[in-house]
């Protein structure tokens, strides 16, 4: 996405440090993304990468580890010269995240300030470890700009409003805001960026994008998998903190935002903040009418038996952590007043899918009342984020024959031509970090207002820890989620 970059970060970094380099995030996302950028010749020759971890390894053993990790995670056949060039960028630094001496030793390994414009520090670690790393970076002088050092922080940013504010104060004690990149990989997805073009570059669409024509909006992020080996984090977080407060709320802001005055980082983020500030507050007594939670029980997903959440390894006995959440929000502004936004996410659902579904209102006059087709299906715009990146529109056409029967025709459009490839979300965002483009990263007021929106739900659920509804693994969630709808003709859109 081409935007105006911050003038203060024009210099490219020559060092990229990954904290938690042997963790799941680095192995599954960061290392494959960096390799693909290498293969596409998007990394500067001068960029070196340091893997920071506490394992008792050296650089040779780290590079062997990378061979194992990347064998099944890269796109297409492995190109040996490219892979060897990629491995040569890496050095391994053994150190504990809580040991200040490890950071001083790291500082000695980095190029001197006179020869290096900046260093990127990527915190691919647990949120509970953010504070220690931030403070130790400052103690070693690594928060000081070598040009302008950058720190990348994964979600969730805090676990509620108060902890997010505390973490932000800690960050700002040691780093300037322009050095901080709060990453949400959903914003790097091609469909999400394409939504801005779809809305603001087409006069066919934007005039209809308001309460006069749109009945409601659904945003669904369904995961077929369980929690894997993340119980130590997930059992404390749950689906609302892990997915809805960040990923789904960000998707909602992109759907609902006003056109920015310019395609610049802060201009885009200003408009997203306006959306979050306009969300109607949920009172304590209204939480049950606006949010539903549940936990998966034993079932079958894609032909495989799936055990219940409480049977997963390292999950606390009788845990009431939600693995499914559905919520209804209203945006009280001129464009969206009265239009419900339904957000839904869950694990162990029938398939992996991410859909933004916009349903339009019925025509003001029903011309087909005397025909067999008394109830005309509504028009939809469907934006598929995963597994395919595409747009679908559902419109009515006449059926062949003498009667005035109608049928729905779906117009499908892929965003890619047959010979085109797109960057993965992490590839896009890593490249933006290196180039100093902050438009697809989150400013703290976005984080803060998103927490303000969901905080009443969290506080209500915090005192209801004795029971949680369940849904069978392999289903689309609990039946209770249907009670969120404002009218009987509204239903969840599960398929394209």
Short mmCIF file of C-alpha atoms in Angstrom, two decimals:
data_model
loop_
_atom_site.label_atom_id
_atom_site.label_comp_id
_atom_site.label_asym_id
_atom_site.label_seq_id
_atom_site.Cartn_x
_atom_site.Cartn_y
_atom_site.Cartn_z
CA UNK A 1 0.00 0.00 0.00
CA UNK A 2 1.61 3.27 -1.07
CA UNK A 3 1.31 6.06 1.46
CA UNK A 4 3.38 9.03 2.48
CA UNK A 5 6.08 7.79 4.83
CA UNK A 6 7.18 9.57 7.99
CA UNK A 7 10.01 11.92 7.11
CA UNK A 8 11.98 10.85 10.17
CA UNK A 9 12.26 7.21 9.12
CA UNK A 10 13.57 7.50 5.59
CA UNK A 11 16.80 5.71 6.52
CA UNK A 12 16.61 1.95 6.10
CA UNK A 13 17.60 -0.27 9.02
CA UNK A 14 20.63 -2.49 8.66
CA UNK A 15 19.83 -4.81 11.61
CA UNK A 16 16.70 -6.80 12.43
CA UNK A 17 16.58 -8.48 15.86
CA UNK A 18 13.96 -11.16 16.60
CA UNK A 19 13.26 -11.73 20.30
CA UNK A 20 11.69 -15.16 20.80
CA UNK A 21 13.26 -16.44 17.59
CA UNK A 22 12.60 -20.10 18.41
CA UNK A 23 8.91 -19.58 19.24
CA UNK A 24 5.83 -20.48 17.22
CA UNK A 25 5.28 -17.00 15.82
CA UNK A 26 8.81 -16.69 14.49
CA UNK A 27 8.82 -20.23 13.08
CA UNK A 28 5.38 -20.10 11.47
CA UNK A 29 5.16 -16.48 10.33
CA UNK A 30 8.28 -14.33 10.58
CA UNK A 31 10.96 -16.61 9.16
CA UNK A 32 8.87 -17.75 6.16
CA UNK A 33 7.86 -14.14 5.45
CA UNK A 34 11.46 -12.92 5.59
CA UNK A 35 12.54 -15.75 3.27
CA UNK A 36 9.87 -14.84 0.73
CA UNK A 37 11.01 -11.22 0.84
CA UNK A 38 14.55 -12.48 0.22
CA UNK A 39 13.36 -14.56 -2.74
CA UNK A 40 11.58 -11.50 -4.14
CA UNK A 41 14.75 -9.40 -3.75
CA UNK A 42 12.96 -6.99 -1.39
CA UNK A 43 15.57 -7.04 1.39
CA UNK A 44 18.55 -4.70 1.21
CA UNK A 45 21.91 -6.43 0.89
CA UNK A 46 23.12 -4.65 4.03
CA UNK A 47 20.34 -6.03 6.27
CA UNK A 48 21.55 -8.53 8.88
CA UNK A 49 19.20 -10.51 11.13
CA UNK A 50 19.94 -11.57 14.71
CA UNK A 51 17.98 -14.37 16.36
CA UNK A 52 17.73 -13.77 20.13
CA UNK A 53 16.83 -16.83 22.22
CA UNK A 54 17.88 -18.53 25.44
CA UNK A 55 18.64 -21.92 23.85
CA UNK A 56 22.26 -23.00 24.14
CA UNK A 57 23.00 -22.74 20.43
CA UNK A 58 25.49 -21.03 18.17
CA UNK A 59 24.94 -19.54 14.72
CA UNK A 60 25.63 -22.85 12.94
CA UNK A 61 23.02 -24.75 14.99
CA UNK A 62 20.54 -21.89 14.51
CA UNK A 63 20.92 -22.05 10.76
CA UNK A 64 20.38 -25.81 10.86
CA UNK A 65 17.22 -25.16 12.87
CA UNK A 66 16.07 -22.77 10.15
CA UNK A 67 16.51 -25.44 7.51
CA UNK A 68 14.17 -27.71 9.46
CA UNK A 69 11.63 -24.97 10.19
CA UNK A 70 11.37 -23.60 6.68
CA UNK A 71 11.38 -26.90 4.79
CA UNK A 72 7.57 -27.16 4.76
CA UNK A 73 6.64 -23.50 5.13
CA UNK A 74 7.92 -21.77 2.03
CA UNK A 75 5.98 -21.30 -1.18
CA UNK A 76 7.10 -23.35 -4.14
CA UNK A 77 10.37 -25.24 -4.53
CA UNK A 78 13.34 -24.18 -2.44
CA UNK A 79 15.93 -22.23 -4.42
CA UNK A 80 19.30 -23.23 -2.98
CA UNK A 81 21.27 -20.04 -3.83
CA UNK A 82 18.48 -17.89 -2.41
CA UNK A 83 18.23 -19.99 0.72
CA UNK A 84 21.99 -19.93 1.28
CA UNK A 85 22.00 -16.16 0.85
CA UNK A 86 19.15 -15.91 3.34
CA UNK A 87 20.92 -18.08 5.93
CA UNK A 88 24.05 -15.95 5.60
CA UNK A 89 22.11 -12.93 6.87
CA UNK A 90 21.55 -14.59 10.26
CA UNK A 91 23.55 -14.67 13.46
CA UNK A 92 22.44 -16.25 16.73
CA UNK A 93 22.57 -14.44 20.08
CA UNK A 94 22.04 -16.51 23.21
CA UNK A 95 20.39 -14.60 26.04
CA UNK A 96 17.59 -14.57 28.55
CA UNK A 97 14.92 -11.90 28.09
CA UNK A 98 15.27 -10.89 31.74
CA UNK A 99 19.08 -10.66 31.76
CA UNK A 100 20.35 -7.07 31.22
CA UNK A 101 23.85 -8.37 30.38
CA UNK A 102 22.46 -10.15 27.31
CA UNK A 103 21.29 -6.80 25.92
CA UNK A 104 24.64 -5.12 26.50
CA UNK A 105 26.26 -8.02 24.65
CA UNK A 106 23.69 -7.59 21.89
CA UNK A 107 24.52 -3.90 21.62
CA UNK A 108 28.16 -4.77 21.07
CA UNK A 109 27.21 -7.05 18.16
CA UNK A 110 25.21 -4.38 16.35
CA UNK A 111 26.98 -2.11 13.85
CA UNK A 112 28.16 1.25 15.24
CA UNK A 113 25.77 4.16 14.90
CA UNK A 114 27.95 5.81 12.30
CA UNK A 115 27.47 2.86 9.91
CA UNK A 116 23.89 1.84 10.72
CA UNK A 117 20.83 4.00 10.22
CA UNK A 118 18.44 1.99 12.42
CA UNK A 119 17.68 -1.34 14.08
CA UNK A 120 14.31 -3.13 14.19
CA UNK A 121 13.49 -5.04 17.39
CA UNK A 122 10.65 -7.52 16.83
CA UNK A 123 9.03 -8.78 20.06
CA UNK A 124 7.76 -12.23 18.98
CA UNK A 125 7.20 -13.10 22.64
CA UNK A 126 4.42 -13.45 25.20
CA UNK A 127 2.69 -10.19 26.17
CA UNK A 128 3.77 -10.72 29.78
CA UNK A 129 7.40 -10.38 28.65
CA UNK A 130 7.01 -7.07 26.82
CA UNK A 131 7.87 -4.96 29.87
CA UNK A 132 11.16 -6.71 30.63
CA UNK A 133 12.40 -6.43 27.04
CA UNK A 134 11.44 -2.76 26.72
CA UNK A 135 13.23 -1.84 29.96
CA UNK A 136 16.32 -3.88 29.11
CA UNK A 137 16.56 -2.32 25.67
CA UNK A 138 16.66 1.09 27.30
CA UNK A 139 19.22 -0.03 29.90
CA UNK A 140 21.54 -1.06 27.08
CA UNK A 141 20.93 2.18 25.17
CA UNK A 142 19.16 0.34 22.36
CA UNK A 143 16.09 2.56 22.47
CA UNK A 144 18.22 5.48 21.33
CA UNK A 145 17.88 6.14 17.61
CA UNK A 146 20.58 4.78 15.36
CA UNK A 147 18.78 6.99 12.90
CA UNK A 148 15.57 5.79 14.56
CA UNK A 149 15.37 2.34 16.14
CA UNK A 150 11.98 0.65 15.88
CA UNK A 151 10.19 -1.77 18.17
CA UNK A 152 7.46 -4.05 16.82
CA UNK A 153 4.85 -5.32 19.29
CA UNK A 154 2.39 -8.12 18.59
CA UNK A 155 -1.18 -8.14 19.84
CA UNK A 156 -2.78 -8.31 22.29
CA UNK A 157 -1.68 -4.91 23.53
CA UNK A 158 -2.68 -5.33 27.16
CA UNK A 159 -5.44 -7.54 28.51
CA UNK A 160 -7.93 -4.77 29.33
CA UNK A 161 -8.14 -0.99 29.20
CA UNK A 162 -6.09 -0.39 32.35
CA UNK A 163 -3.25 -2.78 31.45
CA UNK A 164 -3.09 -1.36 27.91
CA UNK A 165 -2.69 2.15 29.31
CA UNK A 166 0.01 0.93 31.71
CA UNK A 167 1.92 -0.79 28.90
CA UNK A 168 1.67 2.31 26.75
CA UNK A 169 3.06 4.51 29.52
CA UNK A 170 5.96 2.08 29.88
CA UNK A 171 6.62 2.19 26.15
CA UNK A 172 6.60 5.97 26.06
CA UNK A 173 9.06 6.16 28.93
CA UNK A 174 11.63 4.47 26.70
CA UNK A 175 10.53 5.00 23.08
CA UNK A 176 8.95 7.75 21.04
CA UNK A 177 5.59 6.96 19.48
CA UNK A 178 7.10 7.11 15.99
CA UNK A 179 9.43 4.25 16.97
CA UNK A 180 6.56 1.94 17.97
CA UNK A 181 4.89 -0.41 15.48
CA UNK A 182 1.84 -2.18 16.96
CA UNK A 183 1.20 -4.96 14.50
CA UNK A 184 -2.14 -6.50 13.57
CA UNK A 185 -1.51 -8.85 10.66
CA UNK A 186 -5.13 -8.65 9.46
CA UNK A 187 -4.40 -5.13 8.24
CA UNK A 188 -1.72 -6.55 5.96
CA UNK A 189 -4.14 -8.86 4.17
CA UNK A 190 -4.73 -7.97 0.53
CA UNK A 191 -8.53 -8.02 0.81
CA UNK A 192 -8.51 -5.59 3.74
CA UNK A 193 -6.37 -3.12 1.82
CA UNK A 194 -8.48 -3.73 -1.28
CA UNK A 195 -11.56 -2.74 0.70
CA UNK A 196 -10.27 0.84 0.82
CA UNK A 197 -9.90 0.85 -2.97
CA UNK A 198 -13.26 -0.90 -3.43
CA UNK A 199 -14.98 1.82 -1.40
CA UNK A 200 -13.14 5.00 -2.25
CA UNK A 201 -12.17 4.48 -5.91
CA UNK A 202 -15.61 3.40 -7.16
CA UNK A 203 -18.51 5.84 -7.39
CA UNK A 204 -20.73 2.81 -8.00
CA UNK A 205 -20.20 1.64 -4.40
CA UNK A 206 -19.52 4.53 -2.04
CA UNK A 207 -22.93 6.31 -2.41
CA UNK A 208 -24.64 3.09 -1.23
CA UNK A 209 -22.30 2.57 1.74
CA UNK A 210 -24.56 3.95 4.49
CA UNK A 211 -27.62 3.40 6.68
CA UNK A 212 -30.03 4.27 3.86
CA UNK A 213 -29.10 1.21 1.84
CA UNK A 214 -27.33 -1.26 4.14
CA UNK A 215 -29.37 -3.44 6.49
CA UNK A 216 -26.48 -4.85 8.55
CA UNK A 217 -22.84 -5.91 8.40
CA UNK A 218 -21.36 -9.26 9.47
CA UNK A 219 -17.69 -9.95 10.08
CA UNK A 220 -16.79 -13.59 10.67
CA UNK A 221 -13.38 -15.06 11.42
CA UNK A 222 -13.80 -18.82 11.83
CA UNK A 223 -10.93 -21.14 12.71
CA UNK A 224 -11.11 -24.89 12.26
CA UNK A 225 -8.14 -25.47 14.57
CA UNK A 226 -8.01 -25.51 18.34
CA UNK A 227 -5.54 -23.81 20.64
CA UNK A 228 -2.56 -26.01 19.68
CA UNK A 229 0.15 -25.48 22.32
CA UNK A 230 -0.98 -22.01 23.37
CA UNK A 231 -2.98 -22.95 26.47
CA UNK A 232 -0.71 -20.97 28.80
CA UNK A 233 -1.68 -17.81 26.91
CA UNK A 234 -5.11 -18.63 25.52
CA UNK A 235 -6.68 -19.87 28.75
CA UNK A 236 -6.03 -16.44 30.25
CA UNK A 237 -7.02 -14.48 27.17
CA UNK A 238 -9.99 -16.11 25.45
CA UNK A 239 -11.53 -15.31 22.07
CA UNK A 240 -12.62 -11.77 22.91
CA UNK A 241 -9.12 -10.59 23.84
CA UNK A 242 -7.32 -12.78 21.31
CA UNK A 243 -9.41 -11.96 18.25
CA UNK A 244 -12.40 -9.65 18.60
CA UNK A 245 -10.81 -6.69 20.42
CA UNK A 246 -8.07 -6.38 17.80
CA UNK A 247 -8.56 -8.23 14.50
CA UNK A 248 -12.34 -7.95 14.17
CA UNK A 249 -12.55 -4.42 15.54
CA UNK A 250 -9.91 -3.34 13.03
CA UNK A 251 -11.90 -4.91 10.19
CA UNK A 252 -15.00 -3.06 11.41
CA UNK A 253 -13.19 0.28 11.34
CA UNK A 254 -12.03 -0.28 7.76
CA UNK A 255 -15.59 -1.13 6.68
CA UNK A 256 -17.11 1.86 8.49
CA UNK A 257 -14.50 4.64 8.25
CA UNK A 258 -15.00 7.89 6.35
CA UNK A 259 -12.74 8.74 3.39
CA UNK A 260 -9.45 10.12 4.77
CA UNK A 261 -8.32 13.53 3.47
CA UNK A 262 -5.11 11.91 2.19
CA UNK A 263 -3.64 8.44 1.96
CA UNK A 264 -1.27 9.04 4.84
CA UNK A 265 -0.62 6.98 7.95
CA UNK A 266 -2.12 9.35 10.52
CA UNK A 267 -4.99 10.39 8.25
CA UNK A 268 -6.07 6.76 7.91
CA UNK A 269 -5.77 6.11 11.62
CA UNK A 270 -7.66 9.30 12.52
CA UNK A 271 -10.69 8.01 10.62
CA UNK A 272 -10.52 4.58 12.28
CA UNK A 273 -10.40 6.21 15.71
CA UNK A 274 -13.51 8.25 14.85
CA UNK A 275 -15.37 4.99 14.19
CA UNK A 276 -14.35 3.49 17.53
CA UNK A 277 -15.26 6.67 19.40
CA UNK A 278 -18.71 6.54 17.78
CA UNK A 279 -19.50 2.98 18.90
CA UNK A 280 -22.50 3.06 21.24
CA UNK A 281 -21.42 2.16 24.79
CA UNK A 282 -22.81 -1.09 26.16
CA UNK A 283 -24.30 -0.73 29.63
CA UNK A 284 -23.80 -3.42 32.26
CA UNK A 285 -27.42 -4.57 32.05
CA UNK A 286 -27.26 -4.75 28.22
CA UNK A 287 -24.21 -7.03 27.93
CA UNK A 288 -26.27 -10.21 27.47
CA UNK A 289 -28.24 -8.56 24.67
CA UNK A 290 -25.05 -7.55 22.87
CA UNK A 291 -22.58 -10.40 23.41
CA UNK A 292 -22.59 -14.20 23.50
CA UNK A 293 -19.73 -16.45 24.54
CA UNK A 294 -19.28 -20.21 24.41
CA UNK A 295 -16.65 -22.94 24.55
CA UNK A 296 -16.19 -25.88 22.19
CA UNK A 297 -17.04 -29.35 23.39
CA UNK A 298 -16.11 -32.69 21.83
CA UNK A 299 -17.02 -33.04 18.18
CA UNK A 300 -15.75 -33.63 14.66
CA UNK A 301 -13.90 -31.10 12.47
CA UNK A 302 -13.15 -31.91 8.83
CA UNK A 303 -13.64 -35.61 9.50
CA UNK A 304 -11.35 -35.70 12.55
CA UNK A 305 -12.46 -36.20 16.13
CA UNK A 306 -11.75 -33.08 18.19
CA UNK A 307 -11.61 -33.17 21.97
CA UNK A 308 -13.33 -30.59 24.15
CA UNK A 309 -11.52 -27.42 25.15
CA UNK A 310 -11.35 -28.50 28.79
CA UNK A 311 -9.57 -31.68 27.66
CA UNK A 312 -6.80 -29.74 25.88
CA UNK A 313 -3.31 -29.94 27.36
CA UNK A 314 -2.58 -27.42 30.12
CA UNK A 315 -6.10 -25.99 30.20
CA UNK A 316 -7.28 -25.38 33.76
CA UNK A 317 -9.91 -27.75 35.15
CA UNK A 318 -13.45 -26.41 34.66
CA UNK A 319 -12.12 -23.45 32.70
CA UNK A 320 -14.78 -20.98 31.56
CA UNK A 321 -12.55 -19.33 28.95
CA UNK A 322 -14.55 -18.59 25.81
CA UNK A 323 -13.40 -20.03 22.49
CA UNK A 324 -16.33 -18.40 20.65
CA UNK A 325 -17.65 -14.88 20.88
CA UNK A 326 -20.31 -13.04 18.93
CA UNK A 327 -21.16 -9.41 19.57
CA UNK A 328 -23.41 -6.67 18.22
CA UNK A 329 -22.28 -3.05 17.97
CA UNK A 330 -23.89 0.17 16.75
CA UNK A 331 -21.92 3.09 15.33
CA UNK A 332 -23.80 6.25 16.21
CA UNK A 333 -22.77 8.64 13.45
CA UNK A 334 -24.44 10.10 10.38
CA UNK A 335 -23.40 7.24 8.11
CA UNK A 336 -24.22 4.22 10.27
CA UNK A 337 -26.80 5.18 12.90
CA UNK A 338 -29.12 2.20 13.47
CA UNK A 339 -27.14 -0.31 11.39
CA UNK A 340 -26.02 -3.30 13.49
CA UNK A 341 -22.49 -4.66 13.06
CA UNK A 342 -22.33 -8.34 14.01
CA UNK A 343 -18.84 -9.63 14.83
CA UNK A 344 -18.19 -13.35 15.33
CA UNK A 345 -15.13 -15.51 15.85
CA UNK A 346 -14.53 -19.01 17.14
CA UNK A 347 -12.24 -22.00 17.20
CA UNK A 348 -13.07 -25.57 16.14
CA UNK A 349 -15.60 -24.37 13.58
CA UNK A 350 -16.36 -26.33 10.38
CA UNK A 351 -13.76 -24.62 8.23
CA UNK A 352 -11.19 -21.86 8.14
CA UNK A 353 -12.91 -18.80 6.72
CA UNK A 354 -12.83 -15.02 7.04
CA UNK A 355 -15.71 -13.07 5.51
CA UNK A 356 -17.00 -9.51 5.57
CA UNK A 357 -20.67 -9.74 4.56
CA UNK A 358 -22.71 -6.60 3.84
CA UNK A 359 -26.47 -7.12 3.44
CA UNK A 360 -28.51 -4.46 1.68
CA UNK A 361 -32.06 -3.41 2.49
CA UNK A 362 -35.10 -4.75 0.67
CA UNK A 363 -36.50 -2.69 -2.23
CA UNK A 364 -39.10 -0.15 -1.03
CA UNK A 365 -41.78 -1.66 -3.29
CA UNK A 366 -42.45 -5.38 -3.61
CA UNK A 367 -43.44 -5.92 -7.25
CA UNK A 368 -43.45 -9.70 -7.11
CA UNK A 369 -46.12 -10.22 -4.42
CA UNK A 370 -48.50 -11.98 -6.82
CA UNK A 371 -45.84 -14.38 -8.03
CA UNK A 372 -44.57 -17.54 -6.32
CA UNK A 373 -41.58 -15.46 -5.18
CA UNK A 374 -43.21 -13.31 -2.53
CA UNK A 375 -40.12 -12.95 -0.38
CA UNK A 376 -37.17 -11.72 -2.41
CA UNK A 377 -33.74 -12.58 -1.10
CA UNK A 378 -31.64 -9.51 -0.24
CA UNK A 379 -28.59 -8.28 -2.11
CA UNK A 380 -25.19 -8.96 -0.58
CA UNK A 381 -21.63 -7.83 -1.04
CA UNK A 382 -19.27 -10.51 0.26
CA UNK A 383 -15.57 -9.88 0.74
CA UNK A 384 -13.61 -13.07 1.26
CA UNK A 385 -10.32 -12.68 3.15
CA UNK A 386 -9.56 -16.38 3.58
CA UNK A 387 -9.18 -18.99 2.15
CA UNK A 388 -9.47 -17.06 -1.12
CA UNK A 389 -9.16 -13.31 -1.56
CA UNK A 390 -12.12 -12.23 -3.66
CA UNK A 391 -15.31 -10.20 -3.88
CA UNK A 392 -18.81 -11.51 -4.55
CA UNK A 393 -22.02 -9.62 -5.28
CA UNK A 394 -25.48 -11.20 -5.17
CA UNK A 395 -28.16 -9.63 -7.37
CA UNK A 396 -31.53 -10.71 -8.77
CA UNK A 397 -32.18 -11.71 -12.36
CA UNK A 398 -35.29 -13.03 -14.05
CA UNK A 399 -35.62 -16.75 -14.49
CA UNK A 400 -36.19 -17.93 -18.09
CA UNK A 401 -39.85 -18.54 -18.91
CA UNK A 402 -43.22 -16.78 -18.92
CA UNK A 403 -43.50 -16.17 -15.17
CA UNK A 404 -41.82 -13.25 -13.42
CA UNK A 405 -39.77 -15.51 -11.25
CA UNK A 406 -36.41 -14.32 -10.01
CA UNK A 407 -33.25 -16.03 -8.96
CA UNK A 408 -30.08 -14.84 -7.31
CA UNK A 409 -26.99 -14.60 -9.45
CA UNK A 410 -23.58 -14.27 -7.85
CA UNK A 411 -20.98 -12.13 -9.56
CA UNK A 412 -17.53 -13.29 -8.51
CA UNK A 413 -14.30 -11.40 -8.92
CA UNK A 414 -10.87 -12.44 -7.74
CA UNK A 415 -8.50 -9.61 -6.87
CA UNK A 416 -5.70 -11.39 -8.71
CA UNK A 417 -5.17 -12.20 -12.35
CA UNK A 418 -4.21 -15.77 -13.10
CA UNK A 419 -0.50 -15.02 -13.34
CA UNK A 420 -0.30 -12.71 -10.32
CA UNK A 421 0.87 -13.43 -6.79
CA UNK A 422 0.31 -11.37 -3.69
CA UNK A 423 2.39 -10.79 -0.60
CA UNK A 424 1.40 -12.60 2.58
CA UNK A 425 0.16 -10.29 5.35
CA UNK A 426 3.37 -10.67 7.36
CA UNK A 427 5.49 -10.09 4.28
CA UNK A 428 3.64 -6.83 3.65
CA UNK A 429 3.95 -5.64 7.24
CA UNK A 430 7.59 -6.63 7.69
CA UNK A 431 8.44 -4.72 4.53
CA UNK A 432 6.50 -1.72 5.85
CA UNK A 433 8.46 -1.83 9.13
CA UNK A 434 11.74 -1.87 7.24
CA UNK A 435 10.63 0.96 4.95
CA UNK A 436 9.13 3.05 7.75
CA UNK A 437 5.52 2.94 6.54
CA UNK A 438 3.23 3.03 9.60
CA UNK A 439 -0.15 3.23 7.82
CA UNK A 440 -1.05 -0.43 8.47
CA UNK A 441 0.03 -0.32 12.11
CA UNK A 442 -2.08 0.67 15.06
CA UNK A 443 -1.81 3.91 16.98
CA UNK A 444 -2.41 3.73 20.71
CA UNK A 445 -5.68 5.67 20.67
CA UNK A 446 -7.05 2.95 18.39
CA UNK A 447 -6.04 0.33 20.95
CA UNK A 448 -7.45 2.38 23.81
CA UNK A 449 -10.84 3.00 22.23
CA UNK A 450 -11.16 -0.65 21.16
CA UNK A 451 -10.64 -1.64 24.79
CA UNK A 452 -13.23 0.94 25.88
CA UNK A 453 -15.75 -0.70 23.54
CA UNK A 454 -15.27 -4.24 24.89
CA UNK A 455 -14.41 -3.45 28.52
CA UNK A 456 -18.05 -3.67 29.75
CA UNK A 457 -18.28 -7.16 28.26
CA UNK A 458 -15.03 -8.27 29.90
CA UNK A 459 -16.06 -6.94 33.30
CA UNK A 460 -19.42 -8.67 33.12
CA UNK A 461 -17.91 -12.01 32.13
CA UNK A 462 -15.23 -11.70 34.82
CA UNK A 463 -17.85 -12.17 37.53
CA UNK A 464 -19.68 -14.96 35.67
CA UNK A 465 -17.07 -17.69 36.03
CA UNK A 466 -19.26 -20.60 37.15
CA UNK A 467 -20.79 -21.65 33.83
CA UNK A 468 -20.25 -21.18 30.10
CA UNK A 469 -22.43 -22.52 27.26
CA UNK A 470 -20.83 -24.98 24.85
CA UNK A 471 -21.05 -25.79 21.16
CA UNK A 472 -19.93 -29.01 19.46
CA UNK A 473 -16.58 -28.81 17.69
CA UNK A 474 -17.32 -28.69 13.96
CA UNK A 475 -20.42 -26.50 14.34
CA UNK A 476 -20.89 -22.81 13.65
CA UNK A 477 -21.17 -21.95 17.32
CA UNK A 478 -23.99 -21.92 19.88
CA UNK A 479 -27.63 -21.31 18.96
CA UNK A 480 -27.61 -18.44 21.46
CA UNK A 481 -25.68 -16.34 18.94
CA UNK A 482 -28.86 -16.01 16.87
CA UNK A 483 -30.53 -13.93 19.57
CA UNK A 484 -28.25 -11.00 18.75
CA UNK A 485 -30.10 -10.30 15.51
CA UNK A 486 -32.44 -7.33 15.36
CA UNK A 487 -35.00 -9.01 13.08
CA UNK A 488 -36.17 -12.53 12.27
CA UNK A 489 -34.93 -12.39 8.67
CA UNK A 490 -31.32 -11.84 9.72
CA UNK A 491 -29.15 -14.96 9.88
CA UNK A 492 -25.43 -15.68 10.02
CA UNK A 493 -23.74 -15.85 6.66
CA UNK A 494 -21.41 -18.87 6.84
CA UNK A 495 -20.67 -19.43 3.17
CA UNK A 496 -19.87 -17.35 0.13
#
